[in-house]
Tab-separated table of C-alpha atoms in Angstrom:
chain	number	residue	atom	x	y	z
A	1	UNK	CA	-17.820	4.200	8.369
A	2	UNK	CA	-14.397	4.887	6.817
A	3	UNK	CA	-15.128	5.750	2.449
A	4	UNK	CA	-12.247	6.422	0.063
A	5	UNK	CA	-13.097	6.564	-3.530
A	6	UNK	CA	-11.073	7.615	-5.627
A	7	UNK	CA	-12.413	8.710	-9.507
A	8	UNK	CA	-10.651	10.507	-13.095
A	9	UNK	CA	-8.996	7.374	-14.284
A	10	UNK	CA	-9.428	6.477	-17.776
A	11	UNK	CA	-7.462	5.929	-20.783
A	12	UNK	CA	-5.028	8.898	-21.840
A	13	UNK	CA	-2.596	9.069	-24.379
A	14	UNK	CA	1.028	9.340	-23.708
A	15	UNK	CA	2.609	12.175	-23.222
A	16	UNK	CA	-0.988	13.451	-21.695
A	17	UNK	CA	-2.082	14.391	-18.152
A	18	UNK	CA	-4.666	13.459	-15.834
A	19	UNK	CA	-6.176	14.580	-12.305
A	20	UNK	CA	-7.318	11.538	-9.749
A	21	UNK	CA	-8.993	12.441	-7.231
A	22	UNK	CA	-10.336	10.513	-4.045
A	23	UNK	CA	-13.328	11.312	-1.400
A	24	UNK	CA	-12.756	10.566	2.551
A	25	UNK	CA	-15.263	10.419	4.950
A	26	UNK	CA	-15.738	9.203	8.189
A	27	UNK	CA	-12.130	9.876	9.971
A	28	UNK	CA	-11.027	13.162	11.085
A	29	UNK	CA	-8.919	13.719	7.023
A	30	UNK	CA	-6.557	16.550	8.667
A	31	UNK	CA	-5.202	14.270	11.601
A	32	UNK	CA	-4.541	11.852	8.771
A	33	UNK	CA	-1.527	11.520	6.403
A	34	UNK	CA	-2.704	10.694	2.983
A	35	UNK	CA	-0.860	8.714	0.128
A	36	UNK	CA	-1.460	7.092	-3.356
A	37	UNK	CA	-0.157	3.721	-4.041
A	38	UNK	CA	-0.295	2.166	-7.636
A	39	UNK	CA	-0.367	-1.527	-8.707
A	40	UNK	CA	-0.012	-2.622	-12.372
A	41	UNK	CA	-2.013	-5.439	-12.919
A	42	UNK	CA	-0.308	-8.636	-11.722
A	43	UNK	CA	2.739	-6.890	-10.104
A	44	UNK	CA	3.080	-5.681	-6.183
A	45	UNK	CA	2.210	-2.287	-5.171
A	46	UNK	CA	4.301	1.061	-5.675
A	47	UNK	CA	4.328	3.737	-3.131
A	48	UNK	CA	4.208	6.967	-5.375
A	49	UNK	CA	4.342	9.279	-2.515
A	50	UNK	CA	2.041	11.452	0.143
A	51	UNK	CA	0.686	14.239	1.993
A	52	UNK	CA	1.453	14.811	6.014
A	53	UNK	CA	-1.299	15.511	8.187
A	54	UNK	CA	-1.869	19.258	9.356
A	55	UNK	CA	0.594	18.099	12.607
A	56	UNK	CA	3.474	17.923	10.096
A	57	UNK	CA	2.449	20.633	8.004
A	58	UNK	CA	1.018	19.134	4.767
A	59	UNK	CA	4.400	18.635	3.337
A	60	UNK	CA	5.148	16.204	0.652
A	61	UNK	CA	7.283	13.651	-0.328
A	62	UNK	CA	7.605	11.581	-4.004
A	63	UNK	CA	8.836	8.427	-5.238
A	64	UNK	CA	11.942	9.137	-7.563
A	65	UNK	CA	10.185	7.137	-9.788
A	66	UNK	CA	7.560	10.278	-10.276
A	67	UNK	CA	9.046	13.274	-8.812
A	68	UNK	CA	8.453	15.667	-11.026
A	69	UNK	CA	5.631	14.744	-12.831
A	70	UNK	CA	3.194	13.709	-10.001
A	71	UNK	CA	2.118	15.734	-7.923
A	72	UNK	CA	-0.119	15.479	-4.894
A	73	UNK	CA	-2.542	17.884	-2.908
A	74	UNK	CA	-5.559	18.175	-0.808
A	75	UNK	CA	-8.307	19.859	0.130
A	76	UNK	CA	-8.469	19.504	3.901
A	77	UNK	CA	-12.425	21.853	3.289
A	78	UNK	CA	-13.658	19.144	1.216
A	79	UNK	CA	-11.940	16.120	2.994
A	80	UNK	CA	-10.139	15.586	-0.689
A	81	UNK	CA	-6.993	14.309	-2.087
A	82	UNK	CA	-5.283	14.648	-5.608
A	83	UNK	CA	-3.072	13.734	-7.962
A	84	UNK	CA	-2.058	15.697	-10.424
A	85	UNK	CA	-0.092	13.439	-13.315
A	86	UNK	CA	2.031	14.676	-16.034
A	87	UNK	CA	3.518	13.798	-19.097
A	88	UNK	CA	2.053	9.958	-18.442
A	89	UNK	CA	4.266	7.039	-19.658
A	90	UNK	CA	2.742	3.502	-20.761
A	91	UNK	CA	4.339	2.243	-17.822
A	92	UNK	CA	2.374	4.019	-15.772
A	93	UNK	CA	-0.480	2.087	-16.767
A	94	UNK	CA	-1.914	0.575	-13.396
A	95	UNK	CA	-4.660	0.851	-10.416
A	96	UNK	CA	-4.145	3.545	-8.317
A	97	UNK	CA	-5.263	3.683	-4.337
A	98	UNK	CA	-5.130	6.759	-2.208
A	99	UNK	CA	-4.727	5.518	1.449
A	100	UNK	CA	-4.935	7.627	4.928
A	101	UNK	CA	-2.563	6.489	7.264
A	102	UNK	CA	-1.887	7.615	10.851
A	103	UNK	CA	-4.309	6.418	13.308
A	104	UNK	CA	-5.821	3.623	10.864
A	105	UNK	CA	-4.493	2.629	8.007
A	106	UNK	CA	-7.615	2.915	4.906
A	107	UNK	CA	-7.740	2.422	1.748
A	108	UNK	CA	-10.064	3.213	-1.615
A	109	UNK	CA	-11.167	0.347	-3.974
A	110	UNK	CA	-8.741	2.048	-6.423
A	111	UNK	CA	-9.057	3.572	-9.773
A	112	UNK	CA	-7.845	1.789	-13.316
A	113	UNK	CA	-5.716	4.404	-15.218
A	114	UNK	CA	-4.700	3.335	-18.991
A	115	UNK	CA	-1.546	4.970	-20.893
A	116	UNK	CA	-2.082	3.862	-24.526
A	117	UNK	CA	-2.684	5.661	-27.599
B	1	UNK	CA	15.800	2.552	-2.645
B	2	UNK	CA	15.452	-0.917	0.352
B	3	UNK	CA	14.990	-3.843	-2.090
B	4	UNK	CA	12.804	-6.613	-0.166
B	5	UNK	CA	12.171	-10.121	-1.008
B	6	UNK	CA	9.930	-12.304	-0.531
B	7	UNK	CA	9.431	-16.181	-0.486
B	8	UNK	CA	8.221	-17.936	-1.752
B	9	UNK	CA	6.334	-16.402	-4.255
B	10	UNK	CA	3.734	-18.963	-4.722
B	11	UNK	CA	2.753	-21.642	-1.855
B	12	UNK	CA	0.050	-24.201	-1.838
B	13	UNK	CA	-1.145	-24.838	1.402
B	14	UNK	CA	-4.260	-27.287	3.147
B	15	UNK	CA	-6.934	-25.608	5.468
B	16	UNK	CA	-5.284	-26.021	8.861
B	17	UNK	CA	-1.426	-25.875	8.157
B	18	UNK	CA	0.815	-23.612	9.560
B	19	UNK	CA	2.124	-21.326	7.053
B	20	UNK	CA	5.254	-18.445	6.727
B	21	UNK	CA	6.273	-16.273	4.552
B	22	UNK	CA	9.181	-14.706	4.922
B	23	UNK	CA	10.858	-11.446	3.234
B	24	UNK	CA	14.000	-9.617	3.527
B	25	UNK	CA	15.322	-6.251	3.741
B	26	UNK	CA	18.363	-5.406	2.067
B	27	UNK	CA	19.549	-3.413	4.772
B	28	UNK	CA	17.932	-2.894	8.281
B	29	UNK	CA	14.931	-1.328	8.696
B	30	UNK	CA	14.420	-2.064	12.526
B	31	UNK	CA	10.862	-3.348	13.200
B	32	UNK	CA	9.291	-0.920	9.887
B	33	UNK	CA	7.555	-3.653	8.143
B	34	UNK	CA	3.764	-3.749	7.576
B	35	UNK	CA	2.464	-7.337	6.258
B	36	UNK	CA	-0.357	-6.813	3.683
B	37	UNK	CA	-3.411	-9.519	2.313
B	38	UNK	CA	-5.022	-8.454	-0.974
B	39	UNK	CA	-7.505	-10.874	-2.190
B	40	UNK	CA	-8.352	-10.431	-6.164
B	41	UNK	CA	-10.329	-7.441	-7.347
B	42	UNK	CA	-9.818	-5.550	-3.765
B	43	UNK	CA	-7.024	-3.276	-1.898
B	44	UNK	CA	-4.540	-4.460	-0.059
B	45	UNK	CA	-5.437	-5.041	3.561
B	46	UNK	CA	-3.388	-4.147	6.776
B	47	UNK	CA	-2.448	-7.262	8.869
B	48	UNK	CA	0.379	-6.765	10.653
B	49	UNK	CA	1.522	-3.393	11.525
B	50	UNK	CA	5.958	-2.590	12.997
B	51	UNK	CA	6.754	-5.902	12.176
B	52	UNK	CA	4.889	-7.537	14.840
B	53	UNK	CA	1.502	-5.541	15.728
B	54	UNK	CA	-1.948	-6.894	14.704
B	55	UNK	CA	-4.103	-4.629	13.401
B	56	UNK	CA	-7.360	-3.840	14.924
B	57	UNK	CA	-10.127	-6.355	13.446
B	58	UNK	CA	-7.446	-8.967	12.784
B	59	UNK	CA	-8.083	-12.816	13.394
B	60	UNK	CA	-4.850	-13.761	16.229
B	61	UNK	CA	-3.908	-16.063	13.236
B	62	UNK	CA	-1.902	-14.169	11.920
B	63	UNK	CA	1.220	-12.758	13.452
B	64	UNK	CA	4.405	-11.308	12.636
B	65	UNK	CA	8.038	-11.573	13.726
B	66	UNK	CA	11.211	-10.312	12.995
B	67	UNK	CA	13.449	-7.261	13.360
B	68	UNK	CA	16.443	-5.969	11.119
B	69	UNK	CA	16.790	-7.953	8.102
B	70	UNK	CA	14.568	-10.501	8.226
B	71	UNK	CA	10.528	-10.429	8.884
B	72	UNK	CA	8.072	-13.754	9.133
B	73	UNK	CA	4.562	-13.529	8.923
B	74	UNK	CA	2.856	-16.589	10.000
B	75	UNK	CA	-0.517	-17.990	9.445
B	76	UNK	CA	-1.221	-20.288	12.385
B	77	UNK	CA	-4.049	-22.570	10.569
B	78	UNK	CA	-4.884	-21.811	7.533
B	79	UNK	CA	-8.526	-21.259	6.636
B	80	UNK	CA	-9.999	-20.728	3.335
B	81	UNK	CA	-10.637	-16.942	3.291
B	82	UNK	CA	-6.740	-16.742	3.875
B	83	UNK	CA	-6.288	-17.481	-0.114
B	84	UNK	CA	-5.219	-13.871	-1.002
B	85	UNK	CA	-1.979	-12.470	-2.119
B	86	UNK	CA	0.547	-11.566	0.931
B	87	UNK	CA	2.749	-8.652	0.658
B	88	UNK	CA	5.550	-7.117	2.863
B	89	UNK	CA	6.244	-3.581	3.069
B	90	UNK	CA	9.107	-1.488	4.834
B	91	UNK	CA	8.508	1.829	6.244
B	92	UNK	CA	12.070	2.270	7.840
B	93	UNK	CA	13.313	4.723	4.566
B	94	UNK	CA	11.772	6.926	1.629
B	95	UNK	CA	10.634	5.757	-0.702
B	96	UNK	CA	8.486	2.566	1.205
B	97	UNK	CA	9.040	-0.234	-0.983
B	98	UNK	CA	6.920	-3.587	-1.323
B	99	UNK	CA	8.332	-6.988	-1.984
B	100	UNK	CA	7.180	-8.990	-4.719
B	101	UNK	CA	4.117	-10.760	-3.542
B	102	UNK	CA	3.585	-14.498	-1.777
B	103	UNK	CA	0.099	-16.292	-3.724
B	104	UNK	CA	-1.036	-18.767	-1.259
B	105	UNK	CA	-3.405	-21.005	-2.563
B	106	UNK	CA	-5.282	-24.233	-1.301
B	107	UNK	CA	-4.214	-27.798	-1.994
């Protein structure tokens, strides 16, 4: 069975950082490319970048809208992914997914993240 | 960035219709749109994948057209669990962008 679940969300202040993380399990993680997604509540989905599988490398690719201060990695021993997150905005306030894509297309029940002080 | 939207953004439909929804690119992005359901308090969900390919696990319900501009996704009868949010996403150009979200709902 396919398991993404993704944990470090919380409230942070502006101006702070914070480290998400997600756990996969049950697909082959290196074969896979792996993303995060955000959704503020009520709104559609943003695309804040991703990771390519070990075929393409593990190279990376941002969203203008958070190059710079996101950044995302992974652990291809542990099957995990990150995302680092810098100097955090309110409007960055949302529920974040990470999401393998490739052969399959999974997602994690997301993770609430709160920019308020 | 592609813009895409969607319409409607809200549709009230009864169990058995025949429902679309469309969305449009604002510039081509060949057959690189995904169709997405996300019902509350969950992930979005993978329905249609390159514009026109059902996803493994899929109910032949749904299906997709289009190519270019403009993309349909089409719910053949409508049956309760359908009542989710519907989303369209291309995949043609970096960064993927989503359009703004169908709610269909049941008369």
């Amino acid at each position: 069975e396919v398991k993404l679940l993704e944990s470090g969300g919380g409230l942070v202040q502006p101006g702070g950082s914070m480290r998400l993380s997600c756990a996969a399990s049950g697909f082959t993680f290196t074969d896979f490319y792996m993303n995060w997604i955000r959704q503020p509540a009520g709104k559609a989905p943003e695309w804040l970048g991703f990771i390519r599988n070990k075929a393409n490398g593990y190279t990376t690719e941002y969203n203008p809208s958070v190059k710079g201060r996101f950044t995302i990695s992974r652990d291809n021993t542990q099957n995990m992914l990150y995302l680092q997150m810098n100097t955090l905005r309110a409007e960055d306030t949302a529920t974040y997914y990470c999401a393998g894509t490739g052969r399959g297309d999974y997602w994690g029940q997301g993770v609430m993240v709160t920019v308020s002080s | 960035d592609i813009q895409m939207t969607q319409s409607p953004s809200f549709l009230s439909a009864s169990v058995g219709d025949r429902v679309t929804i469309n969305c449009k690119a604002s510039q081509n992005i060949n057959r690189y749109l995904n169709w997405y359901q996300q019902k509350l308090g969950e992930a979005p969900k993978l329905l249609i994948y390159n514009a026109n390919s059902l996803q493994t696990g899929i109910p032949s319900r749904f299906s997709g057209s289009g190519s270019g501009t403009d993309f349909t996704l089409t719910i053949s009868s409508l049956q309760p669990e359908d009542v989710a949010t519907y989303f369209c996403l291309q995949h043609n150009s970096w960064p993927r962008t989503f359009g703004a979200g169908t709610k269909l709902e049941l008369k």
